[in-house]
Short mmCIF file of C-alpha atoms and ligand atoms in Angstrom, two decimals:
data_model
loop_
_atom_site.label_atom_id
_atom_site.label_comp_id
_atom_site.label_asym_id
_atom_site.label_seq_id
_atom_site.Cartn_x
_atom_site.Cartn_y
_atom_site.Cartn_z
CA ARG A 14 119.39 50.25 60.28
CA SER A 15 117.51 48.97 57.41
CA TRP A 16 119.25 52.08 55.10
CA LEU A 17 122.44 50.65 55.85
CA THR A 18 122.23 46.59 55.54
CA ASP A 19 124.47 43.96 53.33
CA GLU A 20 121.75 43.79 51.01
CA VAL A 21 121.46 48.16 50.12
CA ARG A 22 125.50 47.61 49.96
CA ALA A 23 125.18 44.83 47.59
CA GLN A 24 122.57 46.96 45.55
CA ALA A 25 124.77 49.99 45.20
CA ARG A 26 127.26 47.74 43.78
CA ARG A 27 125.11 46.18 41.15
CA THR A 28 123.58 49.34 39.97
CA GLY A 29 126.35 51.07 40.37
CA THR A 30 124.77 54.10 41.81
CA VAL A 31 126.47 54.88 44.90
CA HIS A 32 123.53 56.66 46.73
CA VAL A 33 120.99 55.62 49.19
CA PRO A 34 118.38 58.28 49.75
CA ALA A 35 117.09 56.51 52.87
CA LEU A 36 120.70 56.90 54.37
CA HIS A 37 120.99 60.27 52.87
CA ARG A 38 117.58 61.33 54.37
CA ALA A 39 118.90 59.90 57.69
CA LEU A 40 121.98 62.22 57.99
CA ALA A 41 120.03 65.16 57.66
CA GLU A 42 117.13 64.34 59.97
CA ARG A 43 120.42 64.56 62.61
CA GLY A 44 121.56 67.64 60.98
CA TRP A 45 124.75 66.26 59.76
CA LEU A 46 124.27 67.31 55.85
CA ALA A 47 124.70 70.98 57.30
CA ALA A 48 128.42 70.20 58.27
CA SER A 49 130.31 71.56 55.50
CA ALA A 50 128.34 74.95 55.54
CA PRO A 51 130.17 77.19 57.78
CA GLY A 52 127.18 79.47 58.10
CA GLU A 53 124.62 77.28 59.01
CA ARG A 54 124.15 76.75 63.03
CA ALA A 55 124.61 72.92 62.28
CA ALA A 56 127.90 73.70 60.57
CA ARG A 57 130.77 71.29 62.17
CA ASP A 58 134.44 71.49 62.64
CA PRO A 59 136.53 69.92 60.40
CA PHE A 60 137.54 67.25 62.85
CA GLU A 61 133.68 66.50 63.22
CA LEU A 62 133.29 66.41 59.14
CA GLY A 63 136.29 64.01 59.00
CA ALA A 64 134.87 62.12 61.55
CA LEU A 65 131.53 61.55 59.18
CA PHE A 66 132.96 60.69 56.61
CA ARG A 67 135.29 58.14 58.24
CA GLU A 68 132.46 56.73 59.72
CA LEU A 69 130.76 56.50 55.91
CA GLU A 70 133.92 54.68 54.93
CA LEU A 71 134.10 52.27 57.83
CA ALA A 72 130.81 51.34 57.65
CA ASP A 73 131.27 50.87 53.43
CA ALA A 74 128.00 52.98 53.33
CA PRO A 75 127.55 54.28 49.63
CA TYR A 76 127.84 57.72 50.25
CA HIS A 77 128.77 59.67 47.20
CA GLY A 78 125.35 61.54 46.98
CA ILE A 79 126.10 62.71 50.58
CA GLY A 80 129.84 63.85 49.84
CA THR A 81 128.46 65.73 46.40
CA THR A 82 125.33 67.16 48.26
CA MET A 83 127.71 68.15 50.89
CA ILE A 84 130.24 70.15 48.18
CA VAL A 85 127.67 71.88 46.47
CA ALA A 86 126.48 73.34 50.34
CA GLY A 87 129.34 74.31 51.42
CA VAL A 88 130.26 76.33 48.13
CA LEU A 89 126.37 77.78 47.97
CA ASP A 90 126.81 78.48 51.62
CA GLN A 91 130.15 80.54 50.92
CA LEU A 92 129.33 82.13 47.90
CA GLY A 93 125.56 82.03 46.23
CA SER A 94 123.46 84.85 46.17
CA PRO A 95 121.19 85.17 49.29
CA ALA A 96 118.02 84.37 46.78
CA LEU A 97 119.90 81.32 45.84
CA ARG A 98 120.61 80.40 48.95
CA ALA A 99 117.36 80.81 50.78
CA GLU A 100 115.96 78.72 47.84
CA VAL A 101 117.97 75.81 47.75
CA LEU A 102 120.53 75.54 50.63
CA PRO A 103 117.44 74.56 53.22
CA ARG A 104 116.35 71.61 50.34
CA LEU A 105 119.81 70.56 50.20
CA LEU A 106 120.36 69.97 53.70
CA ALA A 107 116.78 68.39 54.29
CA GLY A 108 117.81 65.68 52.24
CA GLU A 109 114.83 66.37 50.10
CA ALA A 110 117.45 67.34 46.92
CA THR A 111 120.82 66.06 45.60
CA ALA A 112 123.75 67.85 44.26
CA VAL A 113 126.21 66.60 41.83
CA LEU A 114 129.80 68.30 40.52
CA GLY A 115 129.49 69.15 36.55
CA TYR A 116 133.31 70.11 36.05
CA SER A 117 134.64 67.46 33.84
CA GLU A 118 134.48 67.35 29.80
CA PRO A 119 135.94 65.30 27.34
CA GLY A 120 138.56 67.67 26.02
CA ALA A 121 139.04 69.33 29.71
CA GLY A 122 139.71 66.79 32.95
CA SER A 123 143.04 67.57 34.72
CA ASP A 124 142.75 70.43 32.71
CA VAL A 125 139.36 71.51 33.89
CA ALA A 126 140.15 75.21 33.31
CA SER A 127 139.86 74.19 29.06
CA ALA A 128 136.25 73.62 29.97
CA ARG A 129 134.41 74.42 26.65
CA THR A 130 130.82 74.21 27.90
CA ARG A 131 129.25 77.58 26.70
CA ALA A 132 126.94 79.85 28.60
CA VAL A 133 125.40 82.96 26.66
CA PRO A 134 123.19 85.86 27.87
CA VAL A 135 119.84 85.66 26.11
CA ASP A 136 120.28 89.53 26.61
CA ASP A 137 121.76 92.56 27.45
CA ALA A 138 120.68 92.66 31.08
CA ARG A 139 122.34 89.02 31.04
CA SER A 140 118.98 87.90 33.00
CA ALA A 141 119.15 84.11 31.77
CA TRP A 142 121.61 82.39 30.33
CA ARG A 143 121.83 79.66 27.40
CA ILE A 144 124.16 76.85 28.02
CA ASP A 145 125.47 74.20 25.52
CA GLY A 146 127.77 71.44 26.24
CA GLN A 147 128.94 67.96 27.06
CA LYS A 148 130.14 67.27 30.60
CA MET A 149 131.87 63.74 31.07
CA TRP A 150 131.76 61.86 34.41
CA THR A 151 128.75 63.89 36.36
CA THR A 152 128.71 61.27 38.55
CA LEU A 153 124.74 60.65 40.02
CA ALA A 154 123.49 62.87 37.35
CA HIS A 155 120.56 60.68 37.22
CA THR A 156 119.76 60.90 40.71
CA ALA A 157 120.27 64.70 41.01
CA ALA A 158 117.96 67.76 41.45
CA HIS A 159 121.12 70.40 41.00
CA CYS A 160 124.42 70.39 39.34
CA LEU A 161 126.70 72.78 39.92
CA LEU A 162 128.51 73.67 36.32
CA LEU A 163 131.36 74.92 35.25
CA THR A 164 130.98 76.91 32.19
CA ARG A 165 132.46 79.07 29.78
CA THR A 166 131.63 82.45 29.53
CA ASN A 167 134.49 84.37 27.92
CA PRO A 168 136.66 82.67 25.25
CA ASP A 169 139.01 85.58 24.65
CA VAL A 170 140.76 85.83 27.97
CA PRO A 171 143.59 83.54 29.90
CA LYS A 172 141.24 80.44 30.12
CA HIS A 173 140.85 80.54 33.94
CA ARG A 174 139.30 83.73 33.73
CA GLY A 175 136.90 83.28 31.38
CA LEU A 176 134.57 80.51 33.45
CA THR A 177 131.52 80.81 35.36
CA MET A 178 129.91 78.60 37.66
CA PHE A 179 125.92 77.97 37.62
CA LEU A 180 123.62 75.59 39.79
CA VAL A 181 121.35 74.09 37.14
CA PRO A 182 118.06 72.51 38.16
CA MET A 183 118.60 68.75 36.47
CA ASP A 184 114.56 69.22 35.25
CA THR A 185 115.44 72.21 32.66
CA PRO A 186 114.42 71.31 29.46
CA GLY A 187 117.83 70.09 26.72
CA ILE A 188 119.82 68.27 29.31
CA THR A 189 120.43 64.49 28.74
CA ILE A 190 121.59 61.97 30.81
CA GLN A 191 123.66 58.89 29.98
CA PRO A 192 125.08 56.14 31.67
CA ILE A 193 128.97 55.25 32.01
CA HIS A 194 129.37 51.97 33.74
CA THR A 195 132.94 52.07 35.52
CA ILE A 196 135.06 49.14 35.84
CA ALA A 197 134.64 50.04 39.90
CA ASP A 198 131.17 48.78 39.71
CA GLU A 199 130.31 52.39 40.13
CA ARG A 200 127.82 54.54 37.32
CA THR A 201 129.06 57.70 36.33
CA ASN A 202 127.55 60.01 33.37
CA VAL A 203 127.92 61.71 30.23
CA VAL A 204 125.81 65.23 30.41
CA PHE A 205 124.73 66.85 27.00
CA TYR A 206 123.33 70.44 27.62
CA ASP A 207 121.63 71.78 24.29
CA ASP A 208 119.75 75.15 24.47
CA VAL A 209 119.42 74.88 28.42
CA ILE A 210 117.75 78.41 29.51
CA VAL A 211 118.80 78.95 33.25
CA PRO A 212 117.80 82.16 34.84
CA ASP A 213 120.93 84.84 36.18
CA SER A 214 119.70 83.76 39.61
CA CYS A 215 121.64 80.65 39.08
CA ARG A 216 124.77 81.71 39.02
CA ILE A 217 127.07 81.42 41.61
CA GLY A 218 129.90 84.09 42.32
CA GLU A 219 130.85 86.92 39.29
CA VAL A 220 130.48 86.22 35.78
CA ASP A 221 133.94 85.19 34.48
CA GLY A 222 134.50 84.46 38.77
CA GLY A 223 134.23 80.65 38.39
CA TRP A 224 137.63 79.35 39.06
CA ARG A 225 137.04 81.03 42.57
CA VAL A 226 133.97 79.11 42.96
CA MET A 227 135.66 75.91 41.63
CA ALA A 228 138.71 76.28 44.13
CA VAL A 229 136.17 76.29 46.97
CA GLY A 230 134.63 73.24 45.71
CA LEU A 231 137.91 71.63 45.46
CA SER A 232 139.24 72.40 48.54
CA LEU A 233 136.29 70.81 50.07
CA GLU A 234 136.55 67.52 47.94
CA ARG A 235 140.34 66.85 48.96
CA GLY A 236 140.20 68.18 52.39
CA VAL A 237 138.72 65.69 54.90
CA MET A 238 135.03 64.38 53.12
CA GLY A 239 136.08 60.99 52.35
CA SER A 240 138.34 58.54 49.76
CA THR A 241 141.19 58.28 52.71
CA ALA A 242 140.22 55.33 54.39
CA MET A 243 139.14 52.75 51.44
CA LEU A 244 141.75 49.90 53.09
CA GLU A 245 139.08 49.73 55.96
CA PRO A 246 137.03 47.85 54.43
CA LEU A 247 139.30 45.54 52.57
CA LEU A 248 141.02 44.98 55.69
CA ALA A 249 137.89 43.70 57.86
CA ALA A 250 137.08 41.50 54.72
CA VAL A 251 140.67 40.18 54.75
CA THR A 252 141.37 39.71 58.28
CA ALA A 253 138.26 37.69 58.34
CA TRP A 254 138.84 35.41 55.41
CA ALA A 255 143.03 35.15 57.07
CA ARG A 256 141.79 33.48 60.45
CA VAL A 257 139.18 30.99 58.75
CA PRO A 258 140.99 27.95 57.46
CA GLY A 259 140.47 26.66 53.95
CA PRO A 260 138.34 23.39 53.33
CA ALA A 261 140.42 20.29 53.30
CA GLY A 262 141.12 18.98 49.67
CA SER A 263 141.32 23.05 48.54
CA TRP A 264 144.82 24.22 47.80
CA LEU A 265 144.47 25.49 51.55
CA ASP A 266 143.60 22.13 52.86
CA GLY A 267 142.63 22.99 56.27
CA GLU A 268 145.55 25.96 56.72
CA ARG A 269 144.50 29.34 57.47
CA PRO A 270 145.42 31.54 54.84
CA GLY A 271 147.15 33.79 57.48
CA ASP A 272 149.47 30.79 57.98
CA ASP A 273 151.27 32.36 55.18
CA PRO A 274 153.87 34.92 56.26
CA ALA A 275 153.29 36.44 52.80
CA VAL A 276 149.44 36.79 53.66
CA LEU A 277 150.60 38.72 57.22
CA THR A 278 153.19 40.66 55.44
CA ALA A 279 150.71 42.05 52.83
CA ILE A 280 147.84 42.69 55.68
CA ALA A 281 150.15 44.31 58.16
CA ARG A 282 151.75 46.60 55.41
CA ALA A 283 148.07 47.65 54.52
CA ARG A 284 146.68 48.33 57.96
CA ALA A 285 150.21 50.29 58.49
CA ASP A 286 149.32 52.36 55.53
CA ALA A 287 145.46 52.67 57.03
CA GLU A 288 146.68 54.21 59.87
CA ALA A 289 148.99 56.72 57.83
CA ALA A 290 146.35 57.85 55.84
CA PHE A 291 144.12 58.98 58.73
CA LEU A 292 146.86 60.81 60.46
CA LEU A 293 147.02 62.72 57.30
CA THR A 294 143.21 63.23 57.22
CA GLN A 295 143.52 64.38 61.01
CA TRP A 296 146.47 66.67 59.69
CA THR A 297 144.27 68.04 57.15
CA ALA A 298 141.28 68.63 59.43
CA TRP A 299 144.04 70.41 61.91
CA LEU A 300 145.90 72.78 59.45
CA ASN A 301 141.71 73.57 58.60
CA VAL A 302 141.15 74.89 62.34
CA ALA A 303 144.55 76.38 62.90
CA GLY A 304 143.65 78.97 59.74
CA GLN A 305 145.99 77.22 57.23
CA SER A 306 145.09 76.52 53.83
CA PRO A 307 144.49 72.56 53.86
CA ALA A 308 144.54 72.36 50.09
CA VAL A 309 147.78 70.75 49.75
CA ALA A 310 147.60 68.48 52.53
CA GLY A 311 144.20 67.43 51.30
CA THR A 312 146.21 66.54 48.04
CA ILE A 313 148.50 64.63 49.90
CA ALA A 314 145.81 62.71 52.41
CA LYS A 315 144.09 61.39 49.12
CA LEU A 316 147.25 60.73 46.99
CA PHE A 317 148.76 58.63 49.75
CA ALA A 318 145.47 56.73 50.86
CA SER A 319 144.53 56.06 47.35
CA THR A 320 147.49 55.05 45.93
CA ALA A 321 148.24 52.69 48.98
CA TYR A 322 144.89 51.36 48.57
CA GLN A 323 145.68 50.01 45.09
CA ARG A 324 149.15 49.09 46.02
CA ALA A 325 147.40 46.63 49.03
CA SER A 326 144.64 45.43 46.54
CA ARG A 327 147.40 44.38 44.38
CA GLU A 328 150.00 43.00 47.17
CA LEU A 329 147.07 40.65 48.33
CA GLN A 330 146.30 39.37 45.03
CA ASP A 331 149.48 38.01 44.75
CA VAL A 332 149.38 36.49 47.76
CA ALA A 333 146.08 35.20 47.97
CA GLY A 334 146.82 33.13 44.32
CA LEU A 335 143.86 32.42 42.12
CA GLY A 336 141.24 33.06 44.76
CA GLY A 337 142.46 36.99 44.67
CA ILE A 338 141.29 37.19 41.12
CA LEU A 339 138.20 35.48 41.32
CA ARG A 340 135.01 37.74 41.98
CA ALA A 341 132.44 36.79 44.58
CA SER A 342 130.11 35.51 42.19
CA ALA A 343 132.61 33.19 40.35
CA THR A 344 131.27 29.73 41.09
CA GLY A 345 131.66 26.30 40.57
CA GLY A 346 135.16 26.30 40.11
CA VAL A 347 137.49 24.47 42.11
CA VAL A 348 138.82 27.72 43.55
CA ALA A 349 136.63 30.21 45.53
CA SER A 350 137.27 34.09 45.82
CA ALA A 351 139.26 35.15 48.16
CA ALA A 352 137.86 36.93 50.86
CA ASP A 353 133.98 37.03 49.28
CA GLY A 354 135.64 38.58 46.14
CA GLU A 355 136.52 41.80 48.02
CA ILE A 356 140.37 41.67 47.12
CA GLU A 357 139.53 41.07 43.40
CA ARG A 358 137.03 44.28 43.68
CA ALA A 359 139.36 46.35 45.84
CA ALA A 360 141.86 45.97 42.62
CA ARG A 361 139.23 47.35 40.14
CA HIS A 362 137.75 49.84 42.69
CA SER A 363 141.41 51.18 43.41
CA CYS A 364 142.00 52.35 39.87
CA VAL A 365 138.91 54.24 39.44
CA VAL A 366 139.93 56.04 43.03
CA THR A 367 143.47 57.15 41.53
CA ILE A 368 141.51 58.95 38.80
CA GLN A 369 138.50 60.75 40.64
CA GLY A 370 138.89 63.69 42.02
CA GLY A 371 141.82 64.45 40.79
CA THR A 372 144.56 61.83 39.11
CA THR A 373 147.48 60.66 40.87
CA GLU A 374 150.12 62.32 38.64
CA ILE A 375 147.81 65.76 38.76
CA ALA A 376 148.18 65.47 43.19
CA ARG A 377 152.04 64.37 42.64
CA ASN A 378 152.30 67.57 40.55
CA LEU A 379 150.47 69.40 43.23
CA VAL A 380 152.73 68.15 45.79
CA ALA A 381 156.12 68.76 43.88
CA GLU A 382 154.69 72.37 42.96
CA GLN A 383 153.41 73.90 45.90
CA ARG A 384 154.59 71.91 48.83
CA LEU A 385 158.16 71.51 47.22
CA GLY A 386 158.29 74.11 45.55
CA LEU A 387 159.35 73.00 42.43
CA PRO A 388 159.48 74.53 39.27
CA LYS A 389 155.65 73.96 37.11
CA THR A 390 154.77 71.45 34.92
CA ARG A 391 152.54 72.37 32.99
CA GLN A 392 150.71 75.20 32.86
CA GLY A 393 146.28 75.20 33.21
CA THR A 394 146.01 71.97 35.25
CA ARG A 395 143.31 71.28 37.98
CA SER A 396 146.43 71.25 40.65
CA GLN A 397 146.40 75.48 40.49
CA ALA A 398 142.99 75.47 41.76
C1 FAD B 604 134.87 57.17 38.41
C2 FAD B 604 134.61 58.57 38.10
C3 FAD B 604 133.91 59.56 38.56
C4 FAD B 604 134.14 60.75 38.39
N1 FAD B 604 133.01 61.74 38.77
C5 FAD B 604 133.06 63.12 38.63
C6 FAD B 604 132.11 63.93 38.75
O1 FAD B 604 131.19 64.00 39.52
N2 FAD B 604 131.93 65.57 38.54
C7 FAD B 604 132.99 65.76 37.46
O2 FAD B 604 133.28 66.88 37.17
N3 FAD B 604 134.28 64.62 37.49
C8 FAD B 604 134.22 63.95 37.61
N4 FAD B 604 135.01 62.74 37.29
C9 FAD B 604 136.11 63.00 36.56
C10 FAD B 604 137.57 63.13 37.22
O3 FAD B 604 138.11 64.10 37.92
C11 FAD B 604 138.51 63.29 35.93
O4 FAD B 604 138.61 62.05 35.17
C12 FAD B 604 140.12 63.18 36.27
O5 FAD B 604 140.18 64.29 36.77
C13 FAD B 604 141.22 62.87 34.85
O6 FAD B 604 140.38 63.97 33.92
P1 FAD B 604 140.45 62.75 32.19
O7 FAD B 604 139.55 61.73 32.71
O8 FAD B 604 139.83 63.75 31.50
O9 FAD B 604 141.92 62.69 32.44
P2 FAD B 604 143.14 63.21 31.57
O10 FAD B 604 143.21 64.94 32.30
O11 FAD B 604 142.86 63.41 29.82
O12 FAD B 604 144.19 62.73 31.89
C14 FAD B 604 144.73 61.56 30.98
C15 FAD B 604 145.78 61.19 31.73
O13 FAD B 604 147.35 62.14 31.57
C16 FAD B 604 147.69 62.41 33.01
N5 FAD B 604 147.54 63.82 32.92
C17 FAD B 604 146.82 64.80 32.56
N6 FAD B 604 147.49 66.06 32.90
C18 FAD B 604 148.76 65.81 33.19
C19 FAD B 604 149.95 66.74 33.84
N7 FAD B 604 150.04 68.05 33.41
N8 FAD B 604 151.19 66.06 34.29
C20 FAD B 604 150.96 64.82 34.42
N9 FAD B 604 149.99 64.03 33.92
C21 FAD B 604 149.22 64.39 33.59
C22 FAD B 604 146.85 62.52 33.94
O14 FAD B 604 146.95 61.57 35.24
C23 FAD B 604 145.59 60.69 33.43
O15 FAD B 604 146.76 59.96 34.06
C24 FAD B 604 135.28 61.26 37.55
C25 FAD B 604 136.06 60.55 37.19
C26 FAD B 604 136.01 58.73 37.02
C27 FAD B 604 136.64 58.29 36.59
#
């Protein structure tokens, strides 16, 4: 299909914009963007939702915009006012508009409840709000029509109780977007909000009730919607690489990388980890279907998958020798990049995956506290959403 070719994948890596409008619209036409919205006729159960994101990951599809839009659609469907739902949801589900997540700030990432971006009512009737502040890491802000924005509406109460969520149109005057290019070939953004006026109809949930909205968004993000099958495209690349003899005169000298037991061990371990990550995702879906909270299971799946991905890329770099640290674009030397640079790329990409959507340390805290009942490490981290 023209919307998911090697060139499309390469372009996403070149630009860092992990979003393909044509692919997005193709899924919308098939009704898949409604899969995360329980109130819609095209809603899917968590196993089907998980299957969609697994297929996207297996195909190495640039799917970030699909993920964030579906998270916001799910939040809007569950907690948006009837008027906001009627205005925005059909456009999101039709693939005409995308939405992104504006939670993190320079001083509030893991401790996201410390958000300081202020929203102040412009009049006593709270007919509109003035928003001022700065958000960090708003991935795909430069392509989005809407941002799910976490703001502080009350600085005089415990921090979780003074937050309010808005769905802000990104073409509102006063919004400035600057790119941040990460080591993972992924672009994200810093977004400034200066005197941004939005009507009260953009609010989602109660005034000072933003933490509840946040919890719904995070449970979707850490459920079955991606970031648990990153090993699969890497495995496809290294398995193909391991089968092909290296050129005569190179360090492989006619041998296949897979003739080295250390290479086989690293690949086999990664394969086993990929299977375990899949089962953990299925377990998350099962808890959801069974009416139990999938939050901790989803965190365990993301924690396991992201750290296994990082471990595998490092082990593969060790066994692939110099080729393991060369980029696909490295030419002219005596050593070629191993697996077309996919091992080197995974080593960079896996670092970022262990941070976005909540860090490895925060995930471990959550598992220790909420699964094992161990004492709380620190008040007020993302782990308590
Ligand atoms: C590529 C990328 C894309 C992102 N996309 C988005 C997005 O679209 N929207 C959005 O809102 N955010 C996004 N994020 C932000 C992401 O969620 C945060 O980076 C993450 O939650 C960590 O926050 P921080 O960067 O402020 O680090 P900090 O919270 O400052 O953490 C720094 C270090 O301290 C550790 N640490 C912090 N608190 C604790 C604790 N209590 N116990 C143990 N260790 C702790 C962390 O694990 C980390 O190693 C993105 C991040 C990246 C890198």
